[in-house]
N, CA, C and O atoms as a Tinker XYZ file with bonds, in Angstrom:
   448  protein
     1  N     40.361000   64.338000 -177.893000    73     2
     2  CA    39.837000   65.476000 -178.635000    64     1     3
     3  C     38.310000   65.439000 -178.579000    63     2     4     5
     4  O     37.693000   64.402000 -178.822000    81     3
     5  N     37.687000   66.629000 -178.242000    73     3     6
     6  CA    36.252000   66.456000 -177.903000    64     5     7
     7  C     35.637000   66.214000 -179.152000    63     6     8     9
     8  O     36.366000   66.139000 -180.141000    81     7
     9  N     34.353000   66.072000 -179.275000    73     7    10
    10  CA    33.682000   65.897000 -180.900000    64     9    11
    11  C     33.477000   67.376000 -181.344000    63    10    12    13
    12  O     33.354000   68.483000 -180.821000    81    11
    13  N     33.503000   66.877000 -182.441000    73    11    14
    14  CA    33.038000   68.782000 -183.333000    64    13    15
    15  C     31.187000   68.998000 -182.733000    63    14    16    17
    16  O     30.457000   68.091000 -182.332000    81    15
    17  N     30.950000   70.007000 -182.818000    73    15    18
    18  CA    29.258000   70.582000 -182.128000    64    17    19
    19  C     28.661000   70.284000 -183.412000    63    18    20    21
    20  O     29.096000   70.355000 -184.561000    81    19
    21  N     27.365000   69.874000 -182.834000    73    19    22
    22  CA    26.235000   69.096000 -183.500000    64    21    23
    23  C     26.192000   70.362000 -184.879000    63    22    24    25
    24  O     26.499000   70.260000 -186.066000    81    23
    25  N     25.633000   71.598000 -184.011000    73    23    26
    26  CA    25.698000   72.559000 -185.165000    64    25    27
    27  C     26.958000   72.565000 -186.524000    63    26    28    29
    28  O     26.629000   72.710000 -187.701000    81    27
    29  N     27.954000   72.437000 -186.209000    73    27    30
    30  CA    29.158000   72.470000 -186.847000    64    29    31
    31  C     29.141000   71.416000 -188.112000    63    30    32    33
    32  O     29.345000   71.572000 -189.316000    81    31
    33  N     28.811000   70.287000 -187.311000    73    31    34
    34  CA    28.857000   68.878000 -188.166000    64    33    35
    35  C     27.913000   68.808000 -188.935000    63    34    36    37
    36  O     28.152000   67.986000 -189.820000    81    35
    37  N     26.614000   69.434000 -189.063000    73    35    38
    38  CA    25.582000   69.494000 -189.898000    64    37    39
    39  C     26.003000   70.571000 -190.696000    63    38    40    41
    40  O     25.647000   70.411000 -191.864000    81    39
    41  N     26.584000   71.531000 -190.514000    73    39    42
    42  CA    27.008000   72.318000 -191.951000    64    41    43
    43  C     28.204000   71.549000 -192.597000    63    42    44    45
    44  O     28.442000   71.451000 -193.801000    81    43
    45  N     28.905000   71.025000 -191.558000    73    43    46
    46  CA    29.647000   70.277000 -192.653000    64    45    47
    47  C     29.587000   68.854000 -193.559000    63    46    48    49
    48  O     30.231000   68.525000 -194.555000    81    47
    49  N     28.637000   68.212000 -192.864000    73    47    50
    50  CA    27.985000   67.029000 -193.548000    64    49    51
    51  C     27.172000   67.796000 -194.528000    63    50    52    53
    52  O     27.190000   67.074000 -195.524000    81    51
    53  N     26.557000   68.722000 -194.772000    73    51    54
    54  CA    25.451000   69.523000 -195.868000    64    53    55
    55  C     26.693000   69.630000 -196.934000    63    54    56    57
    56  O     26.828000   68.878000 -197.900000    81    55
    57  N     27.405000   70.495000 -196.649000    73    55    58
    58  CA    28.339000   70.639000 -197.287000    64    57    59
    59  C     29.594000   69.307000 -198.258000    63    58    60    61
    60  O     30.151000   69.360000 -199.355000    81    59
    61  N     29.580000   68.470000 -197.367000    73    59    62
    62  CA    29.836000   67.010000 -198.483000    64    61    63
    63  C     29.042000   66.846000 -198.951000    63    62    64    65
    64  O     29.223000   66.887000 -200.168000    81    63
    65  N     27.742000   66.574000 -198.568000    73    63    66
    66  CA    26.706000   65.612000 -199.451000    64    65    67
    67  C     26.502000   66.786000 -200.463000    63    66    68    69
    68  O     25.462000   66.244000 -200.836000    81    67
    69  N     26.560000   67.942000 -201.267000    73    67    70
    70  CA    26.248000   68.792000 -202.056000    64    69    71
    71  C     26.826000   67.805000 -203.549000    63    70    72    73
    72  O     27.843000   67.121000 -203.431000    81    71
    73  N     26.204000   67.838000 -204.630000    73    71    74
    74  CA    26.156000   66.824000 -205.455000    64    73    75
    75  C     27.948000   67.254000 -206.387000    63    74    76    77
    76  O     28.836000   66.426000 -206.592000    81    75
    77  N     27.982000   68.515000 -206.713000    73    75    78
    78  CA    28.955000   68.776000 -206.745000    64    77    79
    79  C     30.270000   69.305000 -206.146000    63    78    80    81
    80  O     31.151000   70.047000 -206.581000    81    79
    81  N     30.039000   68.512000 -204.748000    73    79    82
    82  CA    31.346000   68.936000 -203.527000    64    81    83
    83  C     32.126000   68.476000 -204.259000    63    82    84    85
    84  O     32.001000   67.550000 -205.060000    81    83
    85  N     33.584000   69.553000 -203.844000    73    83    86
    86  CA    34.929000   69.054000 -204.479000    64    85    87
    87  C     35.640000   70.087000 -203.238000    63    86    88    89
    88  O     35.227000   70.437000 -202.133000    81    87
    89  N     36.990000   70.399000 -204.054000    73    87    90
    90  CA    37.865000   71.060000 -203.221000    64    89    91
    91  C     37.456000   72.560000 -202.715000    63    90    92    93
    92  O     37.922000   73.057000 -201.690000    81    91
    93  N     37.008000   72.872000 -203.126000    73    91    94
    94  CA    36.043000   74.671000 -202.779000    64    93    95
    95  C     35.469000   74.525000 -201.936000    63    94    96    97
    96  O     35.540000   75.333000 -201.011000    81    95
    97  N     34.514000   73.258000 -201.870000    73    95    98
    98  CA    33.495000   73.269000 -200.555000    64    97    99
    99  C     34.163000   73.249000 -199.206000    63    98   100   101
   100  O     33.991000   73.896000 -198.173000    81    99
   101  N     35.332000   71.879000 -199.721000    73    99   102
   102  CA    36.257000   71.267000 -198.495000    64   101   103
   103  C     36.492000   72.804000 -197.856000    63   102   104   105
   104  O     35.906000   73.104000 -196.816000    81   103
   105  N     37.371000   73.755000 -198.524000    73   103   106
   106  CA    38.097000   74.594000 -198.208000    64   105   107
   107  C     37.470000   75.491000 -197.272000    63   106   108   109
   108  O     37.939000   75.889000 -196.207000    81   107
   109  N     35.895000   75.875000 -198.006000    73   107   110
   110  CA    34.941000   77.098000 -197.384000    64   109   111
   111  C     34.368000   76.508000 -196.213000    63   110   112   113
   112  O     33.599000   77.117000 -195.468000    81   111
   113  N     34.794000   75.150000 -196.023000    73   111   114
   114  CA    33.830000   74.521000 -194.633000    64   113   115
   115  C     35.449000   74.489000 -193.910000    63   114   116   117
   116  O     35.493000   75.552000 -193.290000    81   115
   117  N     36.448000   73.948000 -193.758000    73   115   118
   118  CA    37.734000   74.328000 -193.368000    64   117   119
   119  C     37.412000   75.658000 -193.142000    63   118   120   121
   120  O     36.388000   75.976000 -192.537000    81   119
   121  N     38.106000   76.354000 -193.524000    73   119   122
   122  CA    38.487000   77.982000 -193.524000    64   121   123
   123  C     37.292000   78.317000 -192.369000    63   122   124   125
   124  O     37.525000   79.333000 -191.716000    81   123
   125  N     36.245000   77.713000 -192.087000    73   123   126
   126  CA    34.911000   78.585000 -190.979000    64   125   127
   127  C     35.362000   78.114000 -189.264000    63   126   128   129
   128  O     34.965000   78.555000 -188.185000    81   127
   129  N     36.392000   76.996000 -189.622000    73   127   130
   130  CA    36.636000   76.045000 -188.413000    64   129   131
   131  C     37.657000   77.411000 -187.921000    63   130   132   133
   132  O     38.530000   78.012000 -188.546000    81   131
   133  N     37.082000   77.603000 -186.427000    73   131   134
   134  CA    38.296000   78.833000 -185.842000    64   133   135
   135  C     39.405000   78.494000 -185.265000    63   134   136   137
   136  O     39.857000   79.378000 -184.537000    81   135
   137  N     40.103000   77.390000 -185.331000    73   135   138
   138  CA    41.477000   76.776000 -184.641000    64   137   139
   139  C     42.187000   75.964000 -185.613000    63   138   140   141
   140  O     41.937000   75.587000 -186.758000    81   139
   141  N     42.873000   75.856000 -185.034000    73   139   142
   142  CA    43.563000   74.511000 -186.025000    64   141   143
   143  C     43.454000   73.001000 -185.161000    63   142   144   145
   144  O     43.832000   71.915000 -185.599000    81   143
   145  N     42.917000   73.227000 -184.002000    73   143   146
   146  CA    42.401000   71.822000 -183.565000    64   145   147
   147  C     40.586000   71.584000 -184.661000    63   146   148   149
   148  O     40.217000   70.604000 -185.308000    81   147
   149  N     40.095000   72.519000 -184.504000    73   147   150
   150  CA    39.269000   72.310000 -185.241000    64   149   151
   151  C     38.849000   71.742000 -186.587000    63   150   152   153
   152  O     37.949000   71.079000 -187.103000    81   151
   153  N     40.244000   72.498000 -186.941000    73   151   154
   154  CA    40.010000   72.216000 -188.513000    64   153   155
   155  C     40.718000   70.935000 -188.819000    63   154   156   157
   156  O     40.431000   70.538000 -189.949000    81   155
   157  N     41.617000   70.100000 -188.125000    73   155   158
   158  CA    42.156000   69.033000 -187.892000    64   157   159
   159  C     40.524000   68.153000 -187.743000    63   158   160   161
   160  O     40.153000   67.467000 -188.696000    81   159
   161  N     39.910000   68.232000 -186.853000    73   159   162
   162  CA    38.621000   67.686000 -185.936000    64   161   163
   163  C     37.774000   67.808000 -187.391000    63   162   164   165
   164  O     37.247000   66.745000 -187.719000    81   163
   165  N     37.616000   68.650000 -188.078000    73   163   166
   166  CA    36.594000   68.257000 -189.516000    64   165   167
   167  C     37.174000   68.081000 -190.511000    63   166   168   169
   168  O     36.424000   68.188000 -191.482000    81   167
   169  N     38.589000   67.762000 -190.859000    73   167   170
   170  CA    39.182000   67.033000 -192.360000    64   169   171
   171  C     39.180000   65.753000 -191.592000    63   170   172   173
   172  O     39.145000   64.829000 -192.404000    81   171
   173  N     39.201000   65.329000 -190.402000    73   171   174
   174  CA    39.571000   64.131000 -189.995000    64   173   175
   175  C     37.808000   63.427000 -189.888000    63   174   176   177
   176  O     37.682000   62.203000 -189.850000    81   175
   177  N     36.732000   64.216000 -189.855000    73   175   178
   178  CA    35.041000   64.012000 -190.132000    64   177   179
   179  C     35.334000   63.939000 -191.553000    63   178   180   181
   180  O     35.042000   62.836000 -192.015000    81   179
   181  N     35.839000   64.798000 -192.436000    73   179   182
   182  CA    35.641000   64.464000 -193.544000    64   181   183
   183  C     36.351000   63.163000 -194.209000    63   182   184   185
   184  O     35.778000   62.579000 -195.129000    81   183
   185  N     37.476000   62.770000 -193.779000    73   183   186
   186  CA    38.084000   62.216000 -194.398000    64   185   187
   187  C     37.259000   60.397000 -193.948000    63   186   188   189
   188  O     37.105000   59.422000 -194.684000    81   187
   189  N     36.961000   60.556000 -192.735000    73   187   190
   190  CA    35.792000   59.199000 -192.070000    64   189   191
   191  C     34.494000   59.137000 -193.277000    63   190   192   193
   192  O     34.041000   58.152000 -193.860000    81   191
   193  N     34.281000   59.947000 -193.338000    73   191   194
   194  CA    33.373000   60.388000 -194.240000    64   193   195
   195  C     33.303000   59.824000 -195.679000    63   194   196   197
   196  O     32.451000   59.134000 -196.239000    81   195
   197  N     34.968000   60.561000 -196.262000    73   195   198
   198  CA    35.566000   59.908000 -197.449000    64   197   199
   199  C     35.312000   58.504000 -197.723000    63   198   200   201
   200  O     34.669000   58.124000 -198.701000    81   199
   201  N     35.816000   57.749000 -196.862000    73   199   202
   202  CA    35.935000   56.309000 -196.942000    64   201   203
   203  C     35.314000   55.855000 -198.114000    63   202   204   205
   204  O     35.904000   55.195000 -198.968000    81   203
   205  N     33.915000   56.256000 -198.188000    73   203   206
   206  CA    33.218000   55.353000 -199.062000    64   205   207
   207  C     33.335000   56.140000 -200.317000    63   206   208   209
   208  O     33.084000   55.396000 -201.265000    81   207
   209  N     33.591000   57.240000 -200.666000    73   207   210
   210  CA    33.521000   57.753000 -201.935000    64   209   211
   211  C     35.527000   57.600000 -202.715000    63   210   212   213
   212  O     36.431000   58.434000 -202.656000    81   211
   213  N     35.519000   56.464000 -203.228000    73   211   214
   214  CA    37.202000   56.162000 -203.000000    64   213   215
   215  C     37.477000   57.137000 -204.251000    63   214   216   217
   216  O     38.578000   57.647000 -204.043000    81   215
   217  N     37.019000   57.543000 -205.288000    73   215   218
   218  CA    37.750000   58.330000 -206.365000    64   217   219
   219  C     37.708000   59.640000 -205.933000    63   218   220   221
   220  O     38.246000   60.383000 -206.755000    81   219
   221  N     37.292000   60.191000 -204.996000    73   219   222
   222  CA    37.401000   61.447000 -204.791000    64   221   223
   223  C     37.979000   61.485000 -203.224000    63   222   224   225
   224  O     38.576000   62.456000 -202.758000    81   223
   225  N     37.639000   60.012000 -202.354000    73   223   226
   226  CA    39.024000   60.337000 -201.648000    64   225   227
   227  C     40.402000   60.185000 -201.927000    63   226   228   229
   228  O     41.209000   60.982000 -201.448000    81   227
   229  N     40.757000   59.251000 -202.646000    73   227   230
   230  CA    41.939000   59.363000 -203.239000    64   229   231
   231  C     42.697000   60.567000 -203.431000    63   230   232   233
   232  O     43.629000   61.127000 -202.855000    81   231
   233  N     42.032000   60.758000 -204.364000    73   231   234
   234  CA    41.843000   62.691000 -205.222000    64   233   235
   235  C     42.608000   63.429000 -204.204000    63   234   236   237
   236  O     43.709000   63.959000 -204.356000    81   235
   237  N     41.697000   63.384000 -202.884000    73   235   238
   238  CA    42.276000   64.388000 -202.007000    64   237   239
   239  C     43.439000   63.831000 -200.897000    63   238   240   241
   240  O     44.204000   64.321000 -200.067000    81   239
   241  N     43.227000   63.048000 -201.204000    73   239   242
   242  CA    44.368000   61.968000 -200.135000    64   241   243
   243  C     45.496000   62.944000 -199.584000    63   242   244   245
   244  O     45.684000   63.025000 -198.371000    81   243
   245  N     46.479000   63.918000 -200.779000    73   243   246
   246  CA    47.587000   64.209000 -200.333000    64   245   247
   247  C     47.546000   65.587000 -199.567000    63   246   248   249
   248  O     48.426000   65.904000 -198.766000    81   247
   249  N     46.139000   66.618000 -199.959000    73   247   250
   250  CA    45.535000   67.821000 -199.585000    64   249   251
   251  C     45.414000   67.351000 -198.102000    63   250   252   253
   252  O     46.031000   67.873000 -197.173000    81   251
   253  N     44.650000   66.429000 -198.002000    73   251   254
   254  CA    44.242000   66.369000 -196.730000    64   253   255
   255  C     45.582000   66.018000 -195.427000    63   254   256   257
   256  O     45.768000   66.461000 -194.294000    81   255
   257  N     46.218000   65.145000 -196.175000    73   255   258
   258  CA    47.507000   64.628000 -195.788000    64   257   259
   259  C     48.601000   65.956000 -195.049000    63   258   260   261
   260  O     49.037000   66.086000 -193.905000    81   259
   261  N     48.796000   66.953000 -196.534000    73   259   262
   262  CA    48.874000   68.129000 -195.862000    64   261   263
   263  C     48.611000   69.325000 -195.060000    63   262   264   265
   264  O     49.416000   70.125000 -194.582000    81   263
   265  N     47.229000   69.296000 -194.999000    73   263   266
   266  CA    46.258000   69.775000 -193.816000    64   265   267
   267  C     46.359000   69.768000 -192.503000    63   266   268   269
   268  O     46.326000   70.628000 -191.622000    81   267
   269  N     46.563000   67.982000 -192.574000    73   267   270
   270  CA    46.721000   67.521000 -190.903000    64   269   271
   271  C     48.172000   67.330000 -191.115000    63   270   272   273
   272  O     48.166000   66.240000 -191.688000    81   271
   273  N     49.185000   67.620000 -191.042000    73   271   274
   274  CA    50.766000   68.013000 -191.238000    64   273   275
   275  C     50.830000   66.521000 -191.026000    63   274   276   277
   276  O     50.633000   66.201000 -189.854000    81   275
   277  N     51.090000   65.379000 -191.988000    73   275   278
   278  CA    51.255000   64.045000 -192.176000    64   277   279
   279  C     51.549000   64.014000 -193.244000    63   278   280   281
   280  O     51.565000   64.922000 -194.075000    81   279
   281  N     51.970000   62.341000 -193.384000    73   279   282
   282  CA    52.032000   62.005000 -195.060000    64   281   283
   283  C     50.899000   61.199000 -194.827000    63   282   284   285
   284  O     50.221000   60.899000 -193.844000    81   283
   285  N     50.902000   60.824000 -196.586000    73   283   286
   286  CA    49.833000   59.879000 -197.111000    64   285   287
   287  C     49.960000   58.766000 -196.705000    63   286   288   289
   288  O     48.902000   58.300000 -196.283000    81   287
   289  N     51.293000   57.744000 -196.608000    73   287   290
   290  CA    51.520000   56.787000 -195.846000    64   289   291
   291  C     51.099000   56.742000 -194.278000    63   290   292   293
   292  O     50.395000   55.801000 -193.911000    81   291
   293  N     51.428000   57.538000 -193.521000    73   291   294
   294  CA    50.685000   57.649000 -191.845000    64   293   295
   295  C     49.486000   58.069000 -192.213000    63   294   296   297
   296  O     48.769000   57.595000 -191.331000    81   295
   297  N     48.643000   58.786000 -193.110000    73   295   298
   298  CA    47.606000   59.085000 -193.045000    64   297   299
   299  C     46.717000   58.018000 -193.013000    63   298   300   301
   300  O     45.680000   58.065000 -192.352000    81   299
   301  N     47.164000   56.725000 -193.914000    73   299   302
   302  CA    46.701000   55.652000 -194.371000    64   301   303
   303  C     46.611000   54.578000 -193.133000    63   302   304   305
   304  O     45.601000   53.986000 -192.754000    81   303
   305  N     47.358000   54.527000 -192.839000    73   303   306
   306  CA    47.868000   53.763000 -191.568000    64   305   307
   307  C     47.578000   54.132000 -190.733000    63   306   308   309
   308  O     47.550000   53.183000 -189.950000    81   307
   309  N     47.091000   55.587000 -189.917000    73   307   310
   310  CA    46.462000   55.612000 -188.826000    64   309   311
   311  C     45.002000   55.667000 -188.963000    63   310   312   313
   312  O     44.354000   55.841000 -187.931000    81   311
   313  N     44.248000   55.518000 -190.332000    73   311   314
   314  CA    43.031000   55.223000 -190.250000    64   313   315
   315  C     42.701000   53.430000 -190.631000    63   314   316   317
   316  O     41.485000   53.250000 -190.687000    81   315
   317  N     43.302000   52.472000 -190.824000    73   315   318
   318  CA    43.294000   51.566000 -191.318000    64   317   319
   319  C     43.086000   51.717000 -192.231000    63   318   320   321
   320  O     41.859000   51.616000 -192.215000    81   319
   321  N     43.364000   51.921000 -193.223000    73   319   322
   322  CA    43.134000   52.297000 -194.625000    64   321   323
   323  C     44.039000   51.460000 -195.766000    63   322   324   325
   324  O     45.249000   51.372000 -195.559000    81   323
   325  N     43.430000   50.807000 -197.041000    73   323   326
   326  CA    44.174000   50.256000 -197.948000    64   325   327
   327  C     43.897000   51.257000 -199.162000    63   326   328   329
   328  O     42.758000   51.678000 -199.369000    81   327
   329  N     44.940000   51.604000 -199.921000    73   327   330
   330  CA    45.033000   51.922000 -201.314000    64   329   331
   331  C     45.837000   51.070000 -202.201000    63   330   332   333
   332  O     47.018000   50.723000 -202.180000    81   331
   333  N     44.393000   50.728000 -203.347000    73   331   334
   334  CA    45.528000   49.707000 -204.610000    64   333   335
   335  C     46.358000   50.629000 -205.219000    63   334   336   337
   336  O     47.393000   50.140000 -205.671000    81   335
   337  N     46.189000   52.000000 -205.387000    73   335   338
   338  CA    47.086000   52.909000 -205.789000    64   337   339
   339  C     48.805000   52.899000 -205.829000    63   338   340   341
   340  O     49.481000   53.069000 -204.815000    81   339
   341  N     49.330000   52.688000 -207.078000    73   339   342
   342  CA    50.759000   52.513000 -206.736000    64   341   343
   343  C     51.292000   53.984000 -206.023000    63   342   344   345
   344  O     50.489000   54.914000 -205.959000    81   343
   345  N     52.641000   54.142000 -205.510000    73   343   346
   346  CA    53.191000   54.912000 -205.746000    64   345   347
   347  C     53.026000   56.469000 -206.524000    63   346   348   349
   348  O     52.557000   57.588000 -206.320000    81   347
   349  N     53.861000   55.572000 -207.690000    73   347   350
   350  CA    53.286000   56.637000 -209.035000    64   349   351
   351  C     51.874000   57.199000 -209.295000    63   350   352   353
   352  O     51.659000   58.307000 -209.786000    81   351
   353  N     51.207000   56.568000 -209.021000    73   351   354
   354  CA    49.432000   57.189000 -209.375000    64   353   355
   355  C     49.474000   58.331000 -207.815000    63   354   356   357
   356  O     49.121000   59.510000 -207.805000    81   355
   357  N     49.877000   57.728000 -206.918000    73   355   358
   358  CA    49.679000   59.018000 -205.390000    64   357   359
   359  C     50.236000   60.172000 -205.970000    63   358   360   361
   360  O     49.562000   61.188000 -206.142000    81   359
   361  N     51.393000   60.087000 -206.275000    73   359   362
   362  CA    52.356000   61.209000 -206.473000    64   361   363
   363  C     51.995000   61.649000 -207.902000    63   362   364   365
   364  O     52.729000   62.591000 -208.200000    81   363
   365  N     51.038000   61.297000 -209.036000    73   363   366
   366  CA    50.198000   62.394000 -209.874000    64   365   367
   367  C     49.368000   62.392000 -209.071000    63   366   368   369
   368  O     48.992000   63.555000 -209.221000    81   367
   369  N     48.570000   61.890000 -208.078000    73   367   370
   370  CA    47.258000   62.901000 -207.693000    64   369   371
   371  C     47.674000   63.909000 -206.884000    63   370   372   373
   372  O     46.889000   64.856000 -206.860000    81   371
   373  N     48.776000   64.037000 -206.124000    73   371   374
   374  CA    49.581000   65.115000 -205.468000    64   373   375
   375  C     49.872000   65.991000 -206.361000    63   374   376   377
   376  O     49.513000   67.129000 -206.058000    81   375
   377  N     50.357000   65.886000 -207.289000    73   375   378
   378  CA    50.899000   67.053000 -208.156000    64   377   379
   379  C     49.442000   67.492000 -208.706000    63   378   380   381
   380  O     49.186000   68.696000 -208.737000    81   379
   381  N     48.688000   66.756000 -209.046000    73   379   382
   382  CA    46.956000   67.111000 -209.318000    64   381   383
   383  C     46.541000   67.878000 -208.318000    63   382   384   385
   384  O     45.991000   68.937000 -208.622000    81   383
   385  N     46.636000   67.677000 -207.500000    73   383   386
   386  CA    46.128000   68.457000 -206.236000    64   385   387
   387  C     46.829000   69.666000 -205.689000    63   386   388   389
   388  O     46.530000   70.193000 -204.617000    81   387
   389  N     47.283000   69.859000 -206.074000    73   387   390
   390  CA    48.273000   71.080000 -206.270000    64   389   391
   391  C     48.555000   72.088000 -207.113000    63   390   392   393
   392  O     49.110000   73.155000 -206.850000    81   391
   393  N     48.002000   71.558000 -208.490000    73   391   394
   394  CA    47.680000   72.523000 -209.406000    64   393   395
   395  C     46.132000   73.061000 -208.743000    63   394   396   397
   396  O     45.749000   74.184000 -208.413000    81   395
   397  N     45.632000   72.064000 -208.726000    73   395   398
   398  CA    43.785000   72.514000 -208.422000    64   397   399
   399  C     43.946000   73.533000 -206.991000    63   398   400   401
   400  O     43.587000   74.681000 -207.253000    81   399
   401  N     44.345000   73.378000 -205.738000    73   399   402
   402  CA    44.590000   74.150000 -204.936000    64   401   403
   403  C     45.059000   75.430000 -205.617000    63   402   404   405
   404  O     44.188000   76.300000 -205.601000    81   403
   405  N     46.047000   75.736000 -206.134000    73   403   406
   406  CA    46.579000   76.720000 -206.873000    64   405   407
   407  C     45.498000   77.582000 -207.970000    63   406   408   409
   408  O     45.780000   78.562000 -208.659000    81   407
   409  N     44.340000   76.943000 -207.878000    73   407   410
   410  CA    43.621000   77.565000 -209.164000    64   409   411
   411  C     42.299000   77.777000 -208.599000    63   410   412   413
   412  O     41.878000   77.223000 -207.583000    81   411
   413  N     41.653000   78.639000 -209.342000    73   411   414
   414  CA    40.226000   79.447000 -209.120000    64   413   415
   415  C     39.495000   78.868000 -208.798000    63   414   416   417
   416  O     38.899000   78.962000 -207.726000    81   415
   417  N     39.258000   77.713000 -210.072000    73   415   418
   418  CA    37.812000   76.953000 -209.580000    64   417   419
   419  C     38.763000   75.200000 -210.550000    63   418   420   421
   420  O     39.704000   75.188000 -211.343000    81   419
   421  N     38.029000   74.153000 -210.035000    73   419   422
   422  CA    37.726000   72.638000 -210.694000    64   421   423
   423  C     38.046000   72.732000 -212.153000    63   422   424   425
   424  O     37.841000   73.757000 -212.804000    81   423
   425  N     38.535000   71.680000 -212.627000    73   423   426
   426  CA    38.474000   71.636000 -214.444000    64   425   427
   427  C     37.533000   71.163000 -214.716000    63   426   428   429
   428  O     37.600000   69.989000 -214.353000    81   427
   429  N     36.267000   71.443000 -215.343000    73   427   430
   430  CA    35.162000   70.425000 -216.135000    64   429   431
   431  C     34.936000   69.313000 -215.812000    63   430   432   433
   432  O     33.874000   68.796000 -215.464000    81   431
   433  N     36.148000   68.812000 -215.939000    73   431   434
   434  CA    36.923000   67.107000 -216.063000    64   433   435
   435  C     36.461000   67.045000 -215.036000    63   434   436   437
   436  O     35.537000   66.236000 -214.951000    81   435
   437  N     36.850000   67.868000 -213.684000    73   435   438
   438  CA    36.715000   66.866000 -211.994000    64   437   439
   439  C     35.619000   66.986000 -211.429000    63   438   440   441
   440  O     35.354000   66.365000 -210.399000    81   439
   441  N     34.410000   68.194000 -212.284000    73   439   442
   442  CA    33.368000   68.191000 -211.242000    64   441   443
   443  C     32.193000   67.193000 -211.931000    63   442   444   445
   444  O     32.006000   66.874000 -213.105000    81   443
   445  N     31.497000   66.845000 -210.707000    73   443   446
   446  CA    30.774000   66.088000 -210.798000    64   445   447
   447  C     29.199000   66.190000 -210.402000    63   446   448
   448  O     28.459000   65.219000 -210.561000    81   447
């Protein structure tokens, strides 16, 4: 898979580093990608990206999971990836992430 264009990756790196990025940003920088190789090619920048911010990758773990048509388990595993996260805690941030997809904007609570 070729790399995403220099241009591309700088709106979308602007777009994480924004102090209050959450799921809106993800979406409006997604949604500009014109393919679905593309947009695969920048959740998979974002999610490299993620690594170091673990409470808000977590957060999105199962969004993204569903994005790139995977689970959270292969998602995990084809990046080398460890979560202390049981089970049970994935599957509320899935159902978390699913209300928030479903809704207008962030609760108070998640933005940061």
């Amino acid at each position: 898979m070729p790399p995403l264009s220099p241009s591309f990756k700088m709106r979308l790196n602007k777009a994480l580093e924004r102090k209050n990025w959450g799921h809106q940003q993800l979406c409006d920088v997604v949604s500009k990608a014109s393919n679905q190789k593309l947009r695969r090619q920048t959740l998979e920048h974002w999610l490299n990206h993620s690594k170091k911010c673990s409470k808000k990758f977590h957060f999105f773990l199962p969004f993204i999971a569903d994005a790139l048509g995977t689970t959270v388990d292969q998602l995990l595993y084809g990046h080398e990836l460890t979560v202390k996260n049981n089970l049970l805690e994935i599957q509320r941030l899935a159902d978390l992430t699913l209300k928030i997809i479903n809704a207008d904007s962030l609760p108070k609570s998640l933005k940061r």
